[in-house]
Amino acid sequence: MLPKKTKYAIKALTALAKVYYDKKPLRISQISETEKIPRKFLEAILLELRHQGFVASKMGVTGGYYLSKHPEEIMLSHIIRATGGPIALLPCVSLNFYETCEECPHEELCSLREVVLEVREASLKILSKTSLTDLILREKKLIRNAKK
Amino acid sequence: MLPKKTKYAIKALTALAKVYYDKKPLRISQISETEKIPRKFLEAILLELRHQGFVASKMGVTGGYYLSKHPEEIMLSHIIRATGGPIALLPCVSLNFYETCEECPHEELCSLREVVLEVREASLKILSKTSLTDLILREKKLIRNAKK
DNA sequence: TAAATATACTACTAATTTAGTGGGAATTGA
DNA sequence: TCAATTCCCACTAAATTAGTAGTATATTTA
Ligand code: FES
Ligand code: FES
């Protein structure tokens, strides 16, 4: 399961993506209200996302946050890895958080590893091709279809 | 990431599956040694697996554990759910551990939900068709190929 | 029938992770 | 100057994970 932090990060970044072309920053309090994310927690998350290069900010009374990359470039896999850690089910098949499996004598002969590797590939295939833009387009489609 | 408990459970059940046709129970201490699982922890895990109907046991000096189902019937998805909880990335798309997403006003209009639903389907497709027998066969194949 | 050797079961504990919160410093615009 | 904003550090509280301890109960065998 994804931590709440990751879910909040995705929601917040999507909110920023929606106003990407406005050229005006969005305040933490605004995002916090519309996305129902605890104010102070969101503040900490956005700060981290800034350090990781996803967003930039402006201080002061007209301040706020804005995306520092194009929303098409920000993939779900990036956000998950930046905030939540591994996508893989076991450390021995994680690309970004690899750790050796102590109990398995030979990783290359481990059938469980083979299977969870397949799972990671299947998950990553989806998560690494879905961008913030995709999320927004999908939402529009969902709303359009619901109205019919 | 899967908890160690789940990984240990898979390992232990696979060990039991390997001797399924011997009609003799395997002692906790034997499994603990060959699979390098902490003795007392394994004891607790096997006890739980018995309560869940995966294994049965015999007490006393000739006692031990044995599978109470055919190894082809025990799928990775079953073991994960029994010991580790959800396979889904978010509770709103979990089949067995569903919880509503508080922050999302309309689940049916949530694009993030749509994507994690796809991920769950892709993962489950693999995990629900891989049985203990499959793990054993895969291991044999890995060993055979390594020898070449 | 008693000893030896298993599992059964309850009840803890210790470490880690998650989900936050509080409060003040720095920056900016009016 | 002052009001509104982000920046940043230091905490805390609750939940989860990864075990462990100790005793009771069952079974075989000498
Ligand atoms: S090597 Fe990771 S599960 Fe065996
Ligand atoms: S409904 Fe679960 S993420 Fe939106």
GROMACS .gro file of C-alpha atoms (C1' of nucleotides) and ligand atoms in nm:
model
  364
    1MET     CA    1   0.000   0.000   0.000
    2LEU     CA    2   0.110   0.351  -0.076
    3PRO     CA    3   0.165   0.575   0.225
    4LYS     CA    4  -0.070   0.869   0.264
    5LYS     CA    5   0.223   1.095   0.203
    6THR     CA    6   0.250   0.958  -0.151
    7LYS     CA    7  -0.121   0.989  -0.214
    8TYR     CA    8  -0.116   1.347  -0.087
    9ALA     CA    9   0.185   1.423  -0.305
   10ILE     CA   10   0.008   1.293  -0.615
   11LYS     CA   11  -0.304   1.493  -0.532
   12ALA     CA   12  -0.110   1.810  -0.466
   13LEU     CA   13   0.099   1.781  -0.780
   14THR     CA   14  -0.213   1.714  -0.985
   15ALA     CA   15  -0.369   2.028  -0.842
   16LEU     CA   16  -0.060   2.222  -0.945
   17ALA     CA   17  -0.067   2.061  -1.289
   18LYS     CA   18  -0.422   2.183  -1.343
   19VAL     CA   19  -0.309   2.544  -1.316
   20TYR     CA   20   0.024   2.492  -1.488
   21TYR     CA   21  -0.044   2.745  -1.764
   22ASP     CA   22  -0.173   3.016  -1.527
   23LYS     CA   23   0.181   3.122  -1.439
   24LYS     CA   24   0.066   3.198  -1.086
   25PRO     CA   25   0.169   2.998  -0.781
   26LEU     CA   26  -0.086   2.809  -0.574
   27ARG     CA   27  -0.085   2.860  -0.199
   28ILE     CA   28  -0.045   2.566   0.040
   29SER     CA   29  -0.372   2.661   0.208
   30GLN     CA   30  -0.559   2.646  -0.121
   31ILE     CA   31  -0.431   2.300  -0.207
   32SER     CA   32  -0.489   2.188   0.149
   33GLU     CA   33  -0.855   2.290   0.133
   34THR     CA   34  -0.950   2.164  -0.210
   35GLU     CA   35  -0.766   1.833  -0.170
   36LYS     CA   36  -0.847   1.787   0.200
   37ILE     CA   37  -0.486   1.737   0.302
   38PRO     CA   38  -0.381   1.839   0.656
   39ARG     CA   39  -0.221   2.180   0.622
   40LYS     CA   40   0.104   2.127   0.805
   41PHE     CA   41   0.163   1.783   0.663
   42LEU     CA   42   0.115   1.915   0.311
   43GLU     CA   43   0.365   2.189   0.387
   44ALA     CA   44   0.627   1.930   0.475
   45ILE     CA   45   0.546   1.724   0.167
   46LEU     CA   46   0.572   2.019  -0.071
   47LEU     CA   47   0.899   2.122   0.085
   48GLU     CA   48   1.036   1.777   0.016
   49LEU     CA   49   0.902   1.781  -0.339
   50ARG     CA   50   1.082   2.110  -0.389
   51HIS     CA   51   1.409   1.963  -0.266
   52GLN     CA   52   1.357   1.679  -0.509
   53GLY     CA   53   1.301   1.918  -0.796
   54PHE     CA   54   0.934   1.854  -0.870
   55VAL     CA   55   0.812   2.198  -0.771
   56ALA     CA   56   0.944   2.545  -0.707
   57SER     CA   57   0.809   2.807  -0.473
   58LYS     CA   58   0.786   3.174  -0.415
   59MET     CA   59   0.794   3.323  -0.068
   60GLY     CA   60   0.605   3.616   0.066
   61VAL     CA   61   0.252   3.742   0.040
   62THR     CA   62   0.199   3.653  -0.326
   63GLY     CA   63   0.385   3.329  -0.281
   64GLY     CA   64   0.297   2.969  -0.333
   65TYR     CA   65   0.403   2.661  -0.525
   66TYR     CA   66   0.420   2.575  -0.893
   67LEU     CA   67   0.550   2.281  -1.095
   68SER     CA   68   0.909   2.310  -1.204
   69LYS     CA   69   0.863   2.049  -1.478
   70HIS     CA   70   0.605   2.005  -1.746
   71PRO     CA   71   0.314   1.793  -1.614
   72GLU     CA   72   0.367   1.546  -1.896
   73GLU     CA   73   0.714   1.471  -1.763
   74ILE     CA   74   0.607   1.390  -1.409
   75MET     CA   75   0.516   1.023  -1.391
   76LEU     CA   76   0.344   0.841  -1.107
   77SER     CA   77   0.648   0.619  -1.068
   78HIS     CA   78   0.863   0.925  -1.000
   79ILE     CA   79   0.631   1.053  -0.730
   80ILE     CA   80   0.601   0.715  -0.564
   81ARG     CA   81   0.975   0.667  -0.555
   82ALA     CA   82   1.039   1.017  -0.429
   83THR     CA   83   0.790   0.995  -0.145
   84GLY     CA   84   0.703   0.638  -0.076
   85GLY     CA   85   0.995   0.424  -0.160
   86PRO     CA   86   1.001   0.099  -0.356
   87ILE     CA   87   0.743  -0.011  -0.609
   88ALA     CA   88   0.869  -0.369  -0.595
   89LEU     CA   89   0.727  -0.622  -0.353
   90LEU     CA   90   1.068  -0.735  -0.232
   91PRO     CA   91   1.397  -0.545  -0.196
   92CYS     CA   92   1.582  -0.798  -0.411
   93VAL     CA   93   1.392  -0.686  -0.723
   94SER     CA   94   1.385  -0.316  -0.650
   95LEU     CA   95   1.559  -0.098  -0.907
   96ASN     CA   96   1.598   0.204  -0.683
   97PHE     CA   97   1.602   0.052  -0.336
   98TYR     CA   98   1.783  -0.276  -0.390
   99GLU     CA   99   1.884  -0.485  -0.094
  100THR     CA  100   2.008  -0.839  -0.098
  101CYS     CA  101   1.780  -1.114   0.035
  102GLU     CA  102   1.965  -1.253   0.334
  103GLU     CA  103   1.777  -1.578   0.356
  104CYS     CA  104   1.798  -1.674  -0.008
  105PRO     CA  105   2.128  -1.848  -0.078
  106HIS     CA  106   2.137  -1.761  -0.450
  107GLU     CA  107   1.923  -1.477  -0.573
  108GLU     CA  108   1.963  -1.580  -0.933
  109LEU     CA  109   1.815  -1.921  -0.850
  110CYS     CA  110   1.521  -1.789  -0.648
  111SER     CA  111   1.186  -1.857  -0.810
  112LEU     CA  112   1.001  -1.620  -0.581
  113ARG     CA  113   1.230  -1.345  -0.695
  114GLU     CA  114   1.146  -1.430  -1.055
  115VAL     CA  115   0.775  -1.390  -0.990
  116VAL     CA  116   0.794  -1.065  -0.796
  117LEU     CA  117   1.017  -0.936  -1.073
  118GLU     CA  118   0.735  -0.996  -1.317
  119VAL     CA  119   0.496  -0.815  -1.086
  120ARG     CA  120   0.726  -0.518  -1.062
  121GLU     CA  121   0.758  -0.501  -1.438
  122ALA     CA  122   0.383  -0.513  -1.485
  123SER     CA  123   0.324  -0.241  -1.225
  124LEU     CA  124   0.602  -0.021  -1.350
  125LYS     CA  125   0.479  -0.046  -1.705
  126ILE     CA  126   0.163   0.132  -1.597
  127LEU     CA  127   0.306   0.368  -1.337
  128SER     CA  128   0.594   0.490  -1.549
  129LYS     CA  129   0.376   0.582  -1.844
  130THR     CA  130   0.107   0.767  -1.651
  131SER     CA  131   0.181   1.137  -1.613
  132LEU     CA  132   0.003   1.415  -1.429
  133THR     CA  133  -0.141   1.521  -1.763
  134ASP     CA  134  -0.278   1.170  -1.811
  135LEU     CA  135  -0.445   1.184  -1.471
  136ILE     CA  136  -0.616   1.511  -1.561
  137LEU     CA  137  -0.730   1.386  -1.901
  138ARG     CA  138  -0.862   1.067  -1.746
  139GLU     CA  139  -1.058   1.267  -1.491
  140LYS     CA  140  -1.217   1.478  -1.763
  141LYS     CA  141  -1.314   1.163  -1.947
  142LEU     CA  142  -1.466   1.013  -1.633
  143ILE     CA  143  -1.674   1.324  -1.572
  144ARG     CA  144  -1.784   1.339  -1.934
  145ASN     CA  145  -1.895   0.978  -1.931
  146ALA     CA  146  -2.077   1.017  -1.603
  147LYS     CA  147  -2.290   1.296  -1.741
  148LYS     CA  148  -2.427   1.082  -2.018
  149MET     CA  149   0.672  -0.409  -0.001
  150LEU     CA  150   0.572  -0.742   0.141
  151PRO     CA  151   0.632  -0.786   0.513
  152LYS     CA  152   0.892  -1.044   0.614
  153LYS     CA  153   0.614  -1.244   0.765
  154THR     CA  154   0.468  -1.295   0.418
  155LYS     CA  155   0.802  -1.383   0.267
  156TYR     CA  156   0.866  -1.633   0.547
  157ALA     CA  157   0.520  -1.782   0.498
  158ILE     CA  158   0.581  -1.832   0.126
  159LYS     CA  159   0.920  -1.991   0.196
  160ALA     CA  160   0.783  -2.220   0.464
  161LEU     CA  161   0.486  -2.329   0.257
  162THR     CA  162   0.713  -2.397  -0.038
  163ALA     CA  163   0.931  -2.613   0.184
  164LEU     CA  164   0.622  -2.807   0.288
  165ALA     CA  165   0.510  -2.834  -0.073
  166LYS     CA  166   0.840  -2.997  -0.166
  167VAL     CA  167   0.771  -3.288   0.067
  168TYR     CA  168   0.396  -3.299   0.003
  169TYR     CA  169   0.399  -3.658  -0.119
  170ASP     CA  170   0.616  -3.790   0.165
  171LYS     CA  171   0.316  -3.808   0.396
  172LYS     CA  172   0.540  -3.713   0.685
  173PRO     CA  173   0.520  -3.384   0.871
  174LEU     CA  174   0.810  -3.138   0.870
  175ARG     CA  175   0.926  -3.001   1.203
  176ILE     CA  176   0.938  -2.626   1.267
  177SER     CA  177   1.306  -2.653   1.351
  178GLN     CA  178   1.383  -2.816   1.017
  179ILE     CA  179   1.206  -2.546   0.818
  180SER     CA  180   1.361  -2.279   1.036
  181GLU     CA  181   1.711  -2.406   0.961
  182THR     CA  182   1.687  -2.471   0.590
  183GLU     CA  183   1.498  -2.149   0.519
  184LYS     CA  184   1.682  -1.936   0.774
  185ILE     CA  185   1.368  -1.813   0.943
  186PRO     CA  186   1.382  -1.722   1.315
  187ARG     CA  187   1.249  -2.022   1.501
  188LYS     CA  188   0.989  -1.860   1.725
  189PHE     CA  189   0.865  -1.626   1.457
  190LEU     CA  190   0.815  -1.916   1.220
  191GLU     CA  191   0.623  -2.096   1.491
  192ALA     CA  192   0.381  -1.806   1.516
  193ILE     CA  193   0.346  -1.783   1.140
  194LEU     CA  194   0.273  -2.153   1.097
  195LEU     CA  195   0.020  -2.139   1.376
  196GLU     CA  196  -0.160  -1.862   1.193
  197LEU     CA  197  -0.141  -2.049   0.864
  198ARG     CA  198  -0.301  -2.344   1.038
  199HIS     CA  199  -0.586  -2.128   1.167
  200GLN     CA  200  -0.632  -2.005   0.813
  201GLY     CA  201  -0.648  -2.357   0.676
  202PHE     CA  202  -0.328  -2.368   0.473
  203VAL     CA  203  -0.153  -2.629   0.684
  204ALA     CA  204  -0.231  -2.889   0.947
  205SER     CA  205  -0.010  -3.015   1.225
  206LYS     CA  206   0.061  -3.311   1.443
  207MET     CA  207   0.172  -3.270   1.802
  208GLY     CA  208   0.418  -3.479   1.993
  209VAL     CA  209   0.754  -3.626   1.926
  210THR     CA  210   0.687  -3.732   1.567
  211GLY     CA  211   0.496  -3.414   1.504
  212GLY     CA  212   0.532  -3.126   1.261
  213TYR     CA  213   0.347  -2.945   0.988
  214TYR     CA  214   0.211  -3.048   0.650
  215LEU     CA  215   0.005  -2.881   0.380
  216SER     CA  216  -0.368  -2.930   0.417
  217LYS     CA  217  -0.430  -2.839   0.053
  218HIS     CA  218  -0.271  -2.952  -0.267
  219PRO     CA  219   0.027  -2.729  -0.353
  220GLU     CA  220  -0.132  -2.645  -0.687
  221GLU     CA  221  -0.425  -2.489  -0.508
  222ILE     CA  222  -0.221  -2.254  -0.291
  223MET     CA  223  -0.159  -1.933  -0.483
  224LEU     CA  224   0.077  -1.651  -0.391
  225SER     CA  225  -0.218  -1.413  -0.377
  226HIS     CA  226  -0.377  -1.629  -0.106
  227ILE     CA  227  -0.064  -1.629   0.107
  228ILE     CA  228  -0.012  -1.256   0.069
  229ARG     CA  229  -0.367  -1.179   0.168
  230ALA     CA  230  -0.361  -1.417   0.460
  231THR     CA  231  -0.040  -1.281   0.606
  232GLY     CA  232   0.034  -0.943   0.463
  233GLY     CA  233  -0.286  -0.771   0.378
  234PRO     CA  234  -0.379  -0.587   0.061
  235ILE     CA  235  -0.222  -0.636  -0.279
  236ALA     CA  236  -0.366  -0.308  -0.403
  237LEU     CA  237  -0.177   0.018  -0.373
  238LEU     CA  238  -0.474   0.203  -0.226
  239PRO     CA  239  -0.758   0.082  -0.004
  240CYS     CA  240  -1.021   0.213  -0.245
  241VAL     CA  241  -0.927  -0.051  -0.503
  242SER     CA  242  -0.867  -0.339  -0.266
  243LEU     CA  243  -1.093  -0.639  -0.317
  244ASN     CA  244  -1.036  -0.788   0.025
  245PHE     CA  245  -0.946  -0.486   0.238
  246TYR     CA  246  -1.162  -0.215   0.089
  247GLU     CA  247  -1.185   0.120   0.259
  248THR     CA  248  -1.335   0.436   0.123
  249CYS     CA  249  -1.100   0.721   0.028
  250GLU     CA  250  -1.197   1.004   0.260
  251GLU     CA  251  -1.034   1.281   0.062
  252CYS     CA  252  -1.175   1.187  -0.276
  253PRO     CA  253  -1.524   1.333  -0.317
  254HIS     CA  254  -1.640   1.077  -0.576
  255GLU     CA  255  -1.450   0.752  -0.604
  256GLU     CA  256  -1.606   0.670  -0.937
  257LEU     CA  257  -1.469   0.996  -1.079
  258CYS     CA  258  -1.117   0.954  -0.941
  259SER     CA  259  -0.855   0.909  -1.209
  260LEU     CA  260  -0.588   0.800  -0.963
  261ARG     CA  261  -0.819   0.523  -0.853
  262GLU     CA  262  -0.856   0.414  -1.213
  263VAL     CA  263  -0.481   0.382  -1.254
  264VAL     CA  264  -0.413   0.195  -0.931
  265LEU     CA  265  -0.699  -0.034  -1.026
  266GLU     CA  266  -0.510  -0.125  -1.342
  267VAL     CA  267  -0.198  -0.188  -1.137
  268ARG     CA  268  -0.385  -0.415  -0.902
  269GLU     CA  269  -0.530  -0.611  -1.192
  270ALA     CA  270  -0.189  -0.655  -1.350
  271SER     CA  271  -0.031  -0.770  -1.023
  272LEU     CA  272  -0.315  -0.999  -0.933
  273LYS     CA  273  -0.309  -1.160  -1.273
  274ILE     CA  274   0.040  -1.288  -1.194
  275LEU     CA  275   0.003  -1.355  -0.823
  276SER     CA  276  -0.324  -1.541  -0.850
  277LYS     CA  277  -0.204  -1.782  -1.113
  278THR     CA  278   0.129  -1.870  -0.946
  279SER     CA  279   0.099  -2.167  -0.712
  280LEU     CA  280   0.348  -2.335  -0.481
  281THR     CA  281   0.391  -2.602  -0.747
  282ASP     CA  282   0.478  -2.331  -0.999
  283LEU     CA  283   0.743  -2.192  -0.765
  284ILE     CA  284   0.902  -2.535  -0.730
  285LEU     CA  285   0.896  -2.599  -1.105
  286ARG     CA  286   1.044  -2.258  -1.173
  287GLU     CA  287   1.323  -2.324  -0.929
  288LYS     CA  288   1.406  -2.653  -1.096
  289LYS     CA  289   1.416  -2.478  -1.429
  290LEU     CA  290   1.646  -2.206  -1.292
  291ILE     CA  291   1.886  -2.464  -1.153
  292ARG     CA  292   1.882  -2.664  -1.476
  293ASN     CA  293   1.959  -2.355  -1.685
  294ALA     CA  294   2.236  -2.245  -1.451
  295LYS     CA  295   2.416  -2.577  -1.491
  296LYS     CA  296   2.442  -2.539  -1.866
  297DT     C1'  297   0.431  -4.461   3.309
  298DA     C1'  298   0.775  -4.122   3.290
  299DA     C1'  299   1.087  -3.877   3.000
  300DA     C1'  300   1.175  -3.657   2.581
  301DT     C1'  301   1.022  -3.394   2.214
  302DA     C1'  302   0.689  -3.187   1.950
  303DT     C1'  303   0.322  -2.813   1.875
  304DA     C1'  304  -0.040  -2.457   2.106
  305DC     C1'  305  -0.117  -2.046   2.283
  306DT     C1'  306  -0.099  -1.615   2.538
  307DA     C1'  307   0.124  -1.224   2.628
  308DC     C1'  308   0.466  -0.945   2.600
  309DT     C1'  309   0.866  -0.617   2.396
  310DA     C1'  310   1.162  -0.334   2.110
  311DA     C1'  311   1.247  -0.104   1.689
  312DT     C1'  312   1.079   0.118   1.300
  313DT     C1'  313   0.766   0.365   1.025
  314DT     C1'  314   0.381   0.663   0.954
  315DA     C1'  315   0.125   1.056   1.009
  316DG     C1'  316   0.132   1.418   1.162
  317DT     C1'  317   0.211   1.911   1.479
  318DG     C1'  318   0.433   2.344   1.682
  319DG     C1'  319   0.674   2.737   1.662
  320DG     C1'  320   0.974   3.060   1.500
  321DA     C1'  321   1.282   3.259   1.110
  322DA     C1'  322   1.304   3.446   0.648
  323DT     C1'  323   1.090   3.665   0.247
  324DT     C1'  324   0.787   3.952  -0.016
  325DG     C1'  325   0.431   4.308  -0.152
  326DA     C1'  326   0.149   4.682  -0.020
  327DT     C1'  327   0.618   4.865   0.892
  328DC     C1'  328   0.300   4.479   0.872
  329DA     C1'  329   0.042   4.109   0.700
  330DA     C1'  330   0.072   3.694   0.457
  331DT     C1'  331   0.335   3.361   0.289
  332DT     C1'  332   0.703   2.983   0.263
  333DC     C1'  333   1.124   2.766   0.522
  334DC     C1'  334   1.289   2.467   0.841
  335DC     C1'  335   1.388   2.219   1.260
  336DA     C1'  336   1.242   1.959   1.624
  337DC     C1'  337   0.919   1.710   1.817
  338DT     C1'  338   0.518   1.364   1.926
  339DA     C1'  339   0.169   1.000   1.908
  340DA     C1'  340  -0.007   0.603   1.703
  341DA     C1'  341   0.040   0.207   1.436
  342DT     C1'  342   0.296  -0.160   1.242
  343DT     C1'  343   0.659  -0.491   1.217
  344DA     C1'  344   0.953  -0.826   1.378
  345DG     C1'  345   1.020  -1.065   1.681
  346DT     C1'  346   1.069  -1.331   2.206
  347DA     C1'  347   0.939  -1.567   2.658
  348DG     C1'  348   0.723  -1.892   2.897
  349DT     C1'  349   0.393  -2.228   2.994
  350DA     C1'  350   0.046  -2.574   2.862
  351DT     C1'  351  -0.072  -2.971   2.596
  352DA     C1'  352  -0.012  -3.375   2.307
  353DT     C1'  353   0.248  -3.787   2.139
  354DT     C1'  354   0.588  -4.144   2.108
  355DT     C1'  355   0.912  -4.444   2.302
  356DA     C1'  356   1.212  -4.655   2.645
  357FES     S1  357   1.620  -1.361  -0.359
  357FES    FE1  358   1.469  -1.225  -0.290
  357FES     S2  359   1.312  -1.366  -0.241
  357FES    FE2  360   1.473  -1.499  -0.293
  358FES     S1  361  -1.087   0.727  -0.462
  358FES    FE1  362  -0.909   0.634  -0.385
  358FES     S2  363  -0.760   0.766  -0.463
  358FES    FE2  364  -0.937   0.871  -0.522
   0.00000   0.00000   0.00000
